[in-house]
Amino acid sequence: MGEALRFLEEIEHSLEFGFDIQEDLLHGQAWDEYGTFCRDETVIAAKSSDAVLVGAVGGEKWDEILPEGKPEEKDGLMRLRRELGVFAGLRPAWYSESLHSVTSLKADYIKGLDIMVLRELCGGTFFSVPRGVSTIDNGQQIGVDTTVYKTYEIVRHAKVGFELARQRRKELVSVDKANVMESGVLWRKVVNDVSKEYPDIELRHLYADNCAYQLTRNPKQFDVILTDNLFGDLLSDLAGALTGSLGMLPSASLTSLKNDSAVNAPGIYEPVHGTAPDIAGQGIVNPLGMLLSVGMMFEYGFGYPDPAVKLRSSVDKALSKGVRTRDIGGNASTREMTDAVIDAWKE
Ligand code: IPM
Ligand code: MG
């Protein structure tokens, strides 16, 4: 996050707009400071902003803390997503010429790859009740999760998927486990219903396990992948592995694709990767997922796609000069990687 703010400061004068930035704590640090993973004040400030930029939060130190209450009270990020209602998680992954040496797939398989995983973020397995760990007979315990999707949740998410597909290759793959999950049966039916409004989009359905298999076998068949919270969590990490490092991937969590702050809640922009406690504080993490999230904020949060495109090409330029952090096969520090992007931006 520090690098993202430094980047913004460095480039602000070259943009058509300025920022008014307010900082706050989320999850672990919020817990240490305030005894809650996400304060009400934070939610209020987030709701009255145009965009919320979030760094990777959490770590083992806080994993055992399970406050009473709803699932979202146990996790700062989940609360923020839920409070802002940002159900549409856009998680892009694309091939970069300068990175194919660090992926585990042959260049031919991934050259030109450009995938958008559209993950539902406010419902499904991570939020549904009943849930919890309880003791039954013989001292045995049960851990329960439930997956619930209501029609309207699938409809609104699917619509974003079709709209996205319309801006891209006009192909949508919807992913579920309708063979074994009732929520999947409904998912598939509702997506089929919504598809009638989008006759120009070619819709395919895949089971989640097959989708994972196909993603590694033949990733270029995919453009937009529409899926739920749980499968989207898995498939977006997998998509990241295809293109290089998870450290590279940005995300935007939105309530709509339309850029209209009068009707939309602000989006959340954050890297897809979580924290890496083993290397925290050493100044060696990859800042690109974070920086590219700033790019998505320009595009989807502020309605300025040009700086987002420029940022993407600045990242490519920096990489092609051989500047890389360790996760992508180099020795650059976090700061050096950011500096290379800033230099490329200014070129
Ligand atoms: C992600 C993360 C989060 C999620 C965790 C940290 C709660 O893995 O954004 O993919 O599962 O949503
Ligand atoms: Mg995840």
mmCIF file of C-alpha atoms and ligand atoms in Angstrom:
data_model
loop_
_atom_site.group_PDB
_atom_site.id
_atom_site.type_symbol
_atom_site.label_atom_id
_atom_site.label_comp_id
_atom_site.label_asym_id
_atom_site.label_seq_id
_atom_site.Cartn_x
_atom_site.Cartn_y
_atom_site.Cartn_z
ATOM 1 C CA MET A 1 0.000 0.000 0.000
ATOM 2 C CA GLY A 2 2.893 2.312 0.776
ATOM 3 C CA GLU A 3 4.161 1.836 -2.767
ATOM 4 C CA ALA A 4 0.725 2.487 -4.241
ATOM 5 C CA LEU A 5 0.454 5.769 -2.367
ATOM 6 C CA ARG A 6 3.984 6.732 -3.395
ATOM 7 C CA PHE A 7 3.113 5.926 -7.002
ATOM 8 C CA LEU A 8 -0.033 8.089 -6.822
ATOM 9 C CA GLU A 9 1.948 10.971 -5.395
ATOM 10 C CA GLU A 10 4.554 10.693 -8.159
ATOM 11 C CA ILE A 11 2.085 10.634 -11.033
ATOM 12 C CA GLU A 12 -0.770 12.770 -9.742
ATOM 13 C CA HIS A 13 0.362 15.921 -11.568
ATOM 14 C CA SER A 14 0.252 14.048 -14.887
ATOM 15 C CA LEU A 15 -3.442 13.148 -14.509
ATOM 16 C CA GLU A 16 -6.590 15.093 -15.230
ATOM 17 C CA PHE A 17 -7.803 14.565 -11.696
ATOM 18 C CA GLY A 18 -6.469 14.753 -8.165
ATOM 19 C CA PHE A 19 -7.045 12.672 -5.046
ATOM 20 C CA ASP A 20 -8.204 13.310 -1.575
ATOM 21 C CA ILE A 21 -6.879 10.324 0.342
ATOM 22 C CA GLN A 22 -8.035 9.192 3.740
ATOM 23 C CA GLU A 23 -6.177 6.311 5.418
ATOM 24 C CA ASP A 24 -7.553 3.722 7.803
ATOM 25 C CA LEU A 25 -6.784 0.303 9.269
ATOM 26 C CA LEU A 26 -8.426 -2.992 8.390
ATOM 27 C CA HIS A 27 -8.332 -6.498 9.813
ATOM 28 C CA GLY A 28 -5.210 -7.350 11.879
ATOM 29 C CA GLN A 29 -3.987 -3.858 12.530
ATOM 30 C CA ALA A 30 -7.517 -2.681 13.210
ATOM 31 C CA TRP A 31 -7.864 -5.512 15.700
ATOM 32 C CA ASP A 32 -4.668 -4.550 17.512
ATOM 33 C CA GLU A 33 -5.604 -0.891 17.583
ATOM 34 C CA TYR A 34 -9.373 -0.995 18.107
ATOM 35 C CA GLY A 35 -10.351 -4.568 19.047
ATOM 36 C CA THR A 36 -12.435 -5.063 15.913
ATOM 37 C CA PHE A 37 -11.524 -6.242 12.416
ATOM 38 C CA CYS A 38 -13.410 -3.389 10.801
ATOM 39 C CA ARG A 39 -14.740 -0.315 12.593
ATOM 40 C CA ASP A 40 -18.128 1.251 11.845
ATOM 41 C CA GLU A 41 -16.224 4.489 11.160
ATOM 42 C CA THR A 42 -14.273 2.705 8.443
ATOM 43 C CA VAL A 43 -17.458 1.486 6.799
ATOM 44 C CA ILE A 44 -18.959 4.984 6.909
ATOM 45 C CA ALA A 45 -15.812 6.571 5.444
ATOM 46 C CA ALA A 46 -15.622 3.873 2.755
ATOM 47 C CA LYS A 47 -19.269 4.385 1.797
ATOM 48 C CA SER A 48 -18.796 8.119 1.361
ATOM 49 C CA SER A 49 -15.699 7.762 -0.816
ATOM 50 C CA ASP A 50 -15.399 7.255 -4.579
ATOM 51 C CA ALA A 51 -13.164 4.213 -4.253
ATOM 52 C CA VAL A 52 -11.600 2.064 -1.580
ATOM 53 C CA LEU A 53 -8.042 0.873 -2.104
ATOM 54 C CA VAL A 54 -7.135 -2.071 0.120
ATOM 55 C CA GLY A 55 -3.745 -3.634 0.785
ATOM 56 C CA ALA A 56 -3.283 -7.285 1.711
ATOM 57 C CA VAL A 57 -4.438 -7.770 5.280
ATOM 58 C CA GLY A 58 -4.300 -10.541 7.852
ATOM 59 C CA GLY A 59 -1.837 -13.085 9.129
ATOM 60 C CA GLU A 60 -1.508 -16.059 11.452
ATOM 61 C CA LYS A 61 -1.404 -13.845 14.498
ATOM 62 C CA TRP A 62 -5.084 -13.062 14.060
ATOM 63 C CA ASP A 63 -6.283 -16.363 12.603
ATOM 64 C CA GLU A 64 -7.380 -17.816 15.929
ATOM 65 C CA ILE A 65 -9.437 -14.778 16.877
ATOM 66 C CA LEU A 66 -13.077 -15.562 16.230
ATOM 67 C CA PRO A 67 -15.357 -12.848 17.512
ATOM 68 C CA GLU A 68 -18.989 -13.789 18.089
ATOM 69 C CA GLY A 69 -21.428 -12.851 15.367
ATOM 70 C CA LYS A 70 -21.828 -13.004 11.648
ATOM 71 C CA PRO A 71 -19.072 -14.371 9.387
ATOM 72 C CA GLU A 72 -18.207 -10.862 8.287
ATOM 73 C CA GLU A 73 -17.390 -9.866 11.869
ATOM 74 C CA LYS A 74 -14.553 -12.393 11.782
ATOM 75 C CA ASP A 75 -12.847 -10.780 8.810
ATOM 76 C CA GLY A 76 -12.328 -7.106 8.022
ATOM 77 C CA LEU A 77 -12.277 -7.514 4.269
ATOM 78 C CA MET A 78 -15.391 -9.676 4.210
ATOM 79 C CA ARG A 79 -17.225 -7.028 6.244
ATOM 80 C CA LEU A 80 -16.147 -4.244 3.930
ATOM 81 C CA ARG A 81 -17.208 -6.210 0.829
ATOM 82 C CA ARG A 82 -20.519 -7.062 2.384
ATOM 83 C CA GLU A 83 -21.250 -3.544 3.700
ATOM 84 C CA LEU A 84 -20.470 -1.970 0.329
ATOM 85 C CA GLY A 85 -22.370 -4.745 -1.424
ATOM 86 C CA VAL A 86 -19.609 -5.201 -3.995
ATOM 87 C CA PHE A 87 -20.757 -8.569 -5.278
ATOM 88 C CA ALA A 88 -18.948 -8.482 -8.625
ATOM 89 C CA GLY A 89 -15.283 -9.377 -8.196
ATOM 90 C CA LEU A 90 -13.368 -8.682 -11.400
ATOM 91 C CA ARG A 91 -10.118 -10.621 -11.352
ATOM 92 C CA PRO A 92 -8.217 -10.313 -14.607
ATOM 93 C CA ALA A 93 -5.162 -12.337 -15.574
ATOM 94 C CA TRP A 94 -3.255 -11.716 -18.759
ATOM 95 C CA TYR A 95 -0.167 -12.929 -20.506
ATOM 96 C CA SER A 96 2.859 -10.705 -20.454
ATOM 97 C CA GLU A 97 5.651 -11.313 -22.951
ATOM 98 C CA SER A 98 8.307 -10.542 -20.376
ATOM 99 C CA LEU A 99 6.992 -13.034 -17.864
ATOM 100 C CA HIS A 100 6.603 -16.270 -19.730
ATOM 101 C CA SER A 101 9.884 -17.527 -18.299
ATOM 102 C CA VAL A 102 8.344 -17.603 -14.831
ATOM 103 C CA THR A 103 5.128 -19.442 -15.620
ATOM 104 C CA SER A 104 4.998 -23.196 -15.516
ATOM 105 C CA LEU A 105 3.136 -23.457 -18.813
ATOM 106 C CA LYS A 106 4.640 -23.572 -22.266
ATOM 107 C CA ALA A 107 4.593 -20.169 -23.958
ATOM 108 C CA ASP A 108 2.386 -21.468 -26.797
ATOM 109 C CA TYR A 109 -0.394 -22.294 -24.369
ATOM 110 C CA ILE A 110 -0.543 -18.873 -22.791
ATOM 111 C CA LYS A 111 0.629 -16.423 -25.423
ATOM 112 C CA GLY A 112 -2.118 -13.834 -25.774
ATOM 113 C CA LEU A 113 -4.033 -15.162 -22.803
ATOM 114 C CA ASP A 114 -6.442 -12.614 -21.339
ATOM 115 C CA ILE A 115 -8.956 -13.965 -18.844
ATOM 116 C CA MET A 116 -11.412 -12.265 -16.558
ATOM 117 C CA VAL A 117 -12.611 -14.319 -13.617
ATOM 118 C CA LEU A 118 -15.823 -12.777 -12.357
ATOM 119 C CA ARG A 119 -16.235 -13.977 -8.797
ATOM 120 C CA GLU A 120 -19.375 -13.431 -6.728
ATOM 121 C CA LEU A 121 -18.218 -11.833 -3.473
ATOM 122 C CA CYS A 122 -21.109 -11.204 -1.124
ATOM 123 C CA GLY A 123 -22.909 -14.531 -0.885
ATOM 124 C CA GLY A 124 -22.420 -18.271 -1.146
ATOM 125 C CA THR A 125 -20.337 -20.513 1.062
ATOM 126 C CA PHE A 126 -18.380 -17.815 2.871
ATOM 127 C CA PHE A 127 -21.457 -16.039 4.205
ATOM 128 C CA SER A 128 -24.367 -18.451 4.346
ATOM 129 C CA VAL A 129 -25.932 -19.854 7.495
ATOM 130 C CA PRO A 130 -26.131 -22.236 9.248
ATOM 131 C CA ARG A 131 -22.435 -22.387 9.890
ATOM 132 C CA GLY A 132 -20.110 -22.970 12.788
ATOM 133 C CA VAL A 133 -18.309 -25.621 14.802
ATOM 134 C CA SER A 134 -20.321 -27.392 17.468
ATOM 135 C CA THR A 135 -20.094 -30.513 19.581
ATOM 136 C CA ILE A 136 -22.438 -33.427 18.993
ATOM 137 C CA ASP A 137 -22.556 -36.827 20.682
ATOM 138 C CA ASN A 138 -19.447 -38.694 21.876
ATOM 139 C CA GLY A 139 -17.513 -35.442 21.985
ATOM 140 C CA GLN A 140 -17.431 -35.423 18.191
ATOM 141 C CA GLN A 141 -17.467 -31.998 16.659
ATOM 142 C CA ILE A 142 -19.033 -30.874 13.424
ATOM 143 C CA GLY A 143 -17.922 -27.993 11.261
ATOM 144 C CA VAL A 144 -20.753 -26.714 9.115
ATOM 145 C CA ASP A 145 -20.789 -24.434 6.089
ATOM 146 C CA THR A 146 -23.741 -23.792 3.872
ATOM 147 C CA THR A 147 -23.990 -22.496 0.339
ATOM 148 C CA VAL A 148 -27.014 -20.343 -0.350
ATOM 149 C CA TYR A 149 -27.722 -18.293 -3.447
ATOM 150 C CA LYS A 150 -30.945 -16.416 -4.033
ATOM 151 C CA THR A 151 -32.237 -15.731 -7.519
ATOM 152 C CA TYR A 152 -31.538 -11.995 -7.372
ATOM 153 C CA GLU A 153 -27.918 -12.579 -6.338
ATOM 154 C CA ILE A 154 -27.297 -14.780 -9.344
ATOM 155 C CA VAL A 155 -29.218 -12.484 -11.701
ATOM 156 C CA ARG A 156 -27.274 -9.329 -10.826
ATOM 157 C CA HIS A 157 -23.939 -11.140 -10.967
ATOM 158 C CA ALA A 158 -24.723 -12.882 -14.250
ATOM 159 C CA LYS A 159 -25.733 -9.543 -15.790
ATOM 160 C CA VAL A 160 -22.317 -8.097 -14.999
ATOM 161 C CA GLY A 161 -20.823 -11.195 -16.619
ATOM 162 C CA PHE A 162 -22.811 -10.771 -19.819
ATOM 163 C CA GLU A 163 -22.042 -7.030 -19.931
ATOM 164 C CA LEU A 164 -18.336 -7.744 -19.504
ATOM 165 C CA ALA A 165 -18.461 -10.404 -22.194
ATOM 166 C CA ARG A 166 -20.118 -7.875 -24.492
ATOM 167 C CA GLN A 167 -17.113 -5.549 -24.053
ATOM 168 C CA ARG A 168 -14.722 -8.418 -24.778
ATOM 169 C CA ARG A 169 -14.897 -11.614 -26.864
ATOM 170 C CA LYS A 170 -18.653 -12.076 -26.420
ATOM 171 C CA GLU A 171 -18.093 -15.443 -24.767
ATOM 172 C CA LEU A 172 -19.120 -16.343 -21.273
ATOM 173 C CA VAL A 173 -18.347 -19.542 -19.377
ATOM 174 C CA SER A 174 -20.477 -20.058 -16.284
ATOM 175 C CA VAL A 175 -18.968 -22.354 -13.650
ATOM 176 C CA ASP A 176 -20.847 -24.325 -11.006
ATOM 177 C CA LYS A 177 -21.244 -27.814 -9.548
ATOM 178 C CA ALA A 178 -24.815 -28.331 -10.688
ATOM 179 C CA ASN A 179 -24.114 -32.061 -10.829
ATOM 180 C CA VAL A 180 -23.862 -32.289 -7.022
ATOM 181 C CA MET A 181 -24.968 -28.973 -5.515
ATOM 182 C CA GLU A 182 -28.494 -27.598 -5.370
ATOM 183 C CA SER A 183 -27.185 -24.043 -5.324
ATOM 184 C CA GLY A 184 -25.464 -24.983 -8.577
ATOM 185 C CA VAL A 185 -28.720 -26.230 -10.099
ATOM 186 C CA LEU A 186 -30.312 -22.857 -9.398
ATOM 187 C CA TRP A 187 -27.175 -21.029 -10.563
ATOM 188 C CA ARG A 188 -27.293 -22.736 -13.943
ATOM 189 C CA LYS A 189 -31.014 -22.202 -14.414
ATOM 190 C CA VAL A 190 -30.836 -18.505 -13.547
ATOM 191 C CA VAL A 191 -27.793 -17.888 -15.745
ATOM 192 C CA ASN A 192 -29.671 -19.551 -18.617
ATOM 193 C CA ASP A 193 -32.673 -17.311 -17.956
ATOM 194 C CA VAL A 194 -30.527 -14.158 -17.910
ATOM 195 C CA SER A 195 -28.785 -15.244 -21.117
ATOM 196 C CA LYS A 196 -32.052 -14.715 -23.017
ATOM 197 C CA GLU A 197 -31.471 -10.965 -22.621
ATOM 198 C CA TYR A 198 -28.048 -11.345 -24.240
ATOM 199 C CA PRO A 199 -28.545 -13.284 -27.479
ATOM 200 C CA ASP A 200 -25.255 -11.900 -28.839
ATOM 201 C CA ILE A 201 -23.223 -13.616 -26.103
ATOM 202 C CA GLU A 202 -22.209 -17.243 -26.455
ATOM 203 C CA LEU A 203 -22.809 -18.977 -23.139
ATOM 204 C CA ARG A 204 -21.214 -22.251 -22.013
ATOM 205 C CA HIS A 205 -21.511 -24.054 -18.688
ATOM 206 C CA LEU A 206 -18.699 -25.975 -17.053
ATOM 207 C CA TYR A 207 -18.434 -27.854 -13.789
ATOM 208 C CA ALA A 208 -15.890 -26.224 -11.511
ATOM 209 C CA ASP A 209 -13.522 -29.206 -11.435
ATOM 210 C CA ASN A 210 -13.558 -29.442 -15.215
ATOM 211 C CA CYS A 211 -12.988 -25.700 -15.464
ATOM 212 C CA ALA A 212 -9.843 -26.018 -13.328
ATOM 213 C CA TYR A 213 -8.670 -28.839 -15.573
ATOM 214 C CA GLN A 214 -9.451 -26.939 -18.771
ATOM 215 C CA LEU A 215 -7.754 -23.817 -17.453
ATOM 216 C CA THR A 216 -4.444 -25.616 -17.265
ATOM 217 C CA ARG A 217 -4.988 -27.755 -20.390
ATOM 218 C CA ASN A 218 -6.163 -25.087 -22.765
ATOM 219 C CA PRO A 219 -6.489 -21.706 -21.044
ATOM 220 C CA LYS A 220 -6.950 -19.668 -24.208
ATOM 221 C CA GLN A 221 -10.449 -21.075 -24.716
ATOM 222 C CA PHE A 222 -11.540 -18.766 -21.853
ATOM 223 C CA ASP A 223 -12.446 -15.129 -21.852
ATOM 224 C CA VAL A 224 -14.937 -14.265 -19.084
ATOM 225 C CA ILE A 225 -15.505 -16.893 -16.383
ATOM 226 C CA LEU A 226 -18.630 -16.290 -14.321
ATOM 227 C CA THR A 227 -18.650 -18.057 -10.990
ATOM 228 C CA ASP A 228 -19.562 -18.040 -7.322
ATOM 229 C CA ASN A 229 -17.614 -16.972 -4.255
ATOM 230 C CA LEU A 230 -15.916 -20.275 -3.430
ATOM 231 C CA PHE A 231 -15.044 -21.422 -6.957
ATOM 232 C CA GLY A 232 -14.032 -17.894 -7.906
ATOM 233 C CA ASP A 233 -11.598 -17.787 -5.006
ATOM 234 C CA LEU A 234 -9.894 -20.942 -6.300
ATOM 235 C CA LEU A 235 -10.080 -20.236 -10.015
ATOM 236 C CA SER A 236 -8.728 -16.692 -9.715
ATOM 237 C CA ASP A 237 -5.608 -17.988 -7.950
ATOM 238 C CA LEU A 238 -5.259 -20.616 -10.658
ATOM 239 C CA ALA A 239 -5.635 -18.019 -13.409
ATOM 240 C CA GLY A 240 -2.877 -16.058 -11.677
ATOM 241 C CA ALA A 241 -0.523 -19.021 -11.738
ATOM 242 C CA LEU A 242 -1.051 -19.346 -15.487
ATOM 243 C CA THR A 243 0.201 -15.883 -16.226
ATOM 244 C CA GLY A 244 3.104 -15.565 -13.832
ATOM 245 C CA SER A 245 2.825 -14.753 -10.204
ATOM 246 C CA LEU A 246 -0.139 -14.160 -7.972
ATOM 247 C CA GLY A 247 1.792 -11.086 -6.892
ATOM 248 C CA MET A 248 0.902 -9.511 -10.237
ATOM 249 C CA LEU A 249 -2.864 -9.718 -10.104
ATOM 250 C CA PRO A 250 -5.172 -6.811 -9.347
ATOM 251 C CA SER A 251 -8.882 -6.877 -8.681
ATOM 252 C CA ALA A 252 -11.898 -4.621 -8.656
ATOM 253 C CA SER A 253 -14.966 -5.428 -6.579
ATOM 254 C CA LEU A 254 -17.984 -3.577 -7.868
ATOM 255 C CA THR A 255 -21.743 -3.202 -7.699
ATOM 256 C CA SER A 256 -22.025 -2.354 -11.374
ATOM 257 C CA LEU A 257 -19.900 -1.911 -14.467
ATOM 258 C CA LYS A 258 -21.388 1.492 -15.072
ATOM 259 C CA ASN A 259 -19.307 4.312 -13.779
ATOM 260 C CA ASP A 260 -21.907 6.373 -11.998
ATOM 261 C CA SER A 261 -21.018 7.304 -8.445
ATOM 262 C CA ALA A 262 -24.504 8.743 -7.951
ATOM 263 C CA VAL A 263 -26.037 5.275 -8.056
ATOM 264 C CA ASN A 264 -23.159 2.899 -7.387
ATOM 265 C CA ALA A 265 -21.494 2.117 -4.125
ATOM 266 C CA PRO A 266 -17.749 2.714 -4.285
ATOM 267 C CA GLY A 267 -15.730 -0.250 -5.474
ATOM 268 C CA ILE A 268 -12.928 -1.947 -3.603
ATOM 269 C CA TYR A 269 -9.604 -2.227 -5.395
ATOM 270 C CA GLU A 270 -7.107 -4.705 -4.007
ATOM 271 C CA PRO A 271 -4.473 -7.197 -5.068
ATOM 272 C CA VAL A 272 -5.725 -10.783 -5.355
ATOM 273 C CA HIS A 273 -2.838 -12.093 -3.268
ATOM 274 C CA GLY A 274 -3.150 -12.244 0.488
ATOM 275 C CA THR A 275 -0.400 -11.428 2.933
ATOM 276 C CA ALA A 276 2.960 -13.191 2.960
ATOM 277 C CA PRO A 277 3.938 -13.107 6.640
ATOM 278 C CA ASP A 278 7.151 -15.029 5.928
ATOM 279 C CA ILE A 279 8.581 -12.138 3.918
ATOM 280 C CA ALA A 280 6.769 -9.224 5.551
ATOM 281 C CA GLY A 281 8.884 -6.215 6.438
ATOM 282 C CA GLN A 282 11.842 -7.213 4.251
ATOM 283 C CA GLY A 283 10.979 -4.860 1.412
ATOM 284 C CA ILE A 284 10.930 -7.636 -1.192
ATOM 285 C CA VAL A 285 7.261 -8.275 -1.973
ATOM 286 C CA ASN A 286 5.956 -7.734 -5.478
ATOM 287 C CA PRO A 287 4.065 -4.410 -5.593
ATOM 288 C CA LEU A 288 2.597 -4.978 -9.069
ATOM 289 C CA GLY A 289 -0.734 -6.500 -7.989
ATOM 290 C CA MET A 290 -1.225 -3.481 -5.751
ATOM 291 C CA LEU A 291 -0.173 -0.970 -8.421
ATOM 292 C CA LEU A 292 -2.341 -2.574 -11.072
ATOM 293 C CA SER A 293 -5.251 -2.372 -8.633
ATOM 294 C CA VAL A 294 -4.710 1.385 -8.690
ATOM 295 C CA GLY A 295 -5.097 1.078 -12.470
ATOM 296 C CA MET A 296 -8.419 -0.714 -12.066
ATOM 297 C CA MET A 297 -9.474 2.043 -9.668
ATOM 298 C CA PHE A 298 -8.783 4.644 -12.369
ATOM 299 C CA GLU A 299 -10.760 2.669 -14.893
ATOM 300 C CA TYR A 300 -13.735 1.316 -12.974
ATOM 301 C CA GLY A 301 -13.823 3.687 -10.000
ATOM 302 C CA PHE A 302 -13.146 7.037 -11.611
ATOM 303 C CA GLY A 303 -14.061 6.321 -15.226
ATOM 304 C CA TYR A 304 -10.581 7.036 -16.629
ATOM 305 C CA PRO A 305 -9.463 4.011 -18.626
ATOM 306 C CA ASP A 306 -6.473 5.782 -20.222
ATOM 307 C CA PRO A 307 -4.275 5.905 -17.121
ATOM 308 C CA ALA A 308 -5.150 2.259 -16.483
ATOM 309 C CA VAL A 309 -3.868 1.339 -19.945
ATOM 310 C CA LYS A 310 -0.781 3.483 -19.424
ATOM 311 C CA LEU A 311 -0.082 1.811 -16.103
ATOM 312 C CA ARG A 312 -0.353 -1.635 -17.643
ATOM 313 C CA SER A 313 2.125 -0.715 -20.324
ATOM 314 C CA SER A 314 4.428 0.933 -17.754
ATOM 315 C CA VAL A 315 4.431 -2.345 -15.839
ATOM 316 C CA ASP A 316 5.251 -4.216 -19.042
ATOM 317 C CA LYS A 317 8.074 -1.814 -19.845
ATOM 318 C CA ALA A 318 9.524 -2.133 -16.349
ATOM 319 C CA LEU A 319 9.409 -5.917 -16.608
ATOM 320 C CA SER A 320 10.920 -5.964 -20.071
ATOM 321 C CA LYS A 321 13.898 -4.035 -18.718
ATOM 322 C CA GLY A 322 14.472 -7.008 -16.459
ATOM 323 C CA VAL A 323 13.407 -5.367 -13.216
ATOM 324 C CA ARG A 324 11.677 -8.106 -11.205
ATOM 325 C CA THR A 325 10.999 -8.998 -7.641
ATOM 326 C CA ARG A 326 11.964 -12.461 -6.389
ATOM 327 C CA ASP A 327 8.626 -14.150 -6.992
ATOM 328 C CA ILE A 328 9.073 -13.446 -10.704
ATOM 329 C CA GLY A 329 12.682 -14.460 -10.916
ATOM 330 C CA GLY A 330 14.627 -11.290 -10.064
ATOM 331 C CA ASN A 331 16.301 -9.518 -7.195
ATOM 332 C CA ALA A 332 14.630 -6.133 -7.207
ATOM 333 C CA SER A 333 13.244 -4.767 -3.976
ATOM 334 C CA THR A 334 9.643 -3.630 -3.690
ATOM 335 C CA ARG A 335 10.802 -0.043 -3.949
ATOM 336 C CA GLU A 336 12.983 -0.670 -6.998
ATOM 337 C CA MET A 337 10.114 -2.411 -8.770
ATOM 338 C CA THR A 338 7.818 0.551 -8.099
ATOM 339 C CA ASP A 339 10.531 2.998 -9.185
ATOM 340 C CA ALA A 340 10.890 1.136 -12.480
ATOM 341 C CA VAL A 341 7.139 1.490 -13.073
ATOM 342 C CA ILE A 342 7.217 5.196 -12.167
ATOM 343 C CA ASP A 343 10.178 5.738 -14.533
ATOM 344 C CA ALA A 344 8.377 3.922 -17.345
ATOM 345 C CA TRP A 345 5.274 6.031 -16.692
ATOM 346 C CA LYS A 346 7.313 9.217 -16.999
ATOM 347 C CA GLU A 347 9.170 8.160 -20.156
HETATM 348 C C1 IPM B 1 -9.211 -13.340 -1.756
HETATM 349 C C2 IPM B 1 -8.767 -13.834 -0.418
HETATM 350 C C3 IPM B 1 -9.877 -13.650 0.570
HETATM 351 C C4 IPM B 1 -11.110 -14.364 0.084
HETATM 352 C C5 IPM B 1 -9.562 -14.083 2.002
HETATM 353 C C6 IPM B 1 -8.340 -13.393 2.534
HETATM 354 C C7 IPM B 1 -10.744 -13.891 2.909
HETATM 355 O O1 IPM B 1 -8.363 -15.159 -0.523
HETATM 356 O O2 IPM B 1 -9.564 -12.151 -1.874
HETATM 357 O O3 IPM B 1 -9.226 -14.136 -2.702
HETATM 358 O O4 IPM B 1 -11.212 -15.579 0.193
HETATM 359 O O5 IPM B 1 -11.969 -13.697 -0.446
HETATM 360 MG MG MG B 2 -8.330 -15.935 -2.515
#
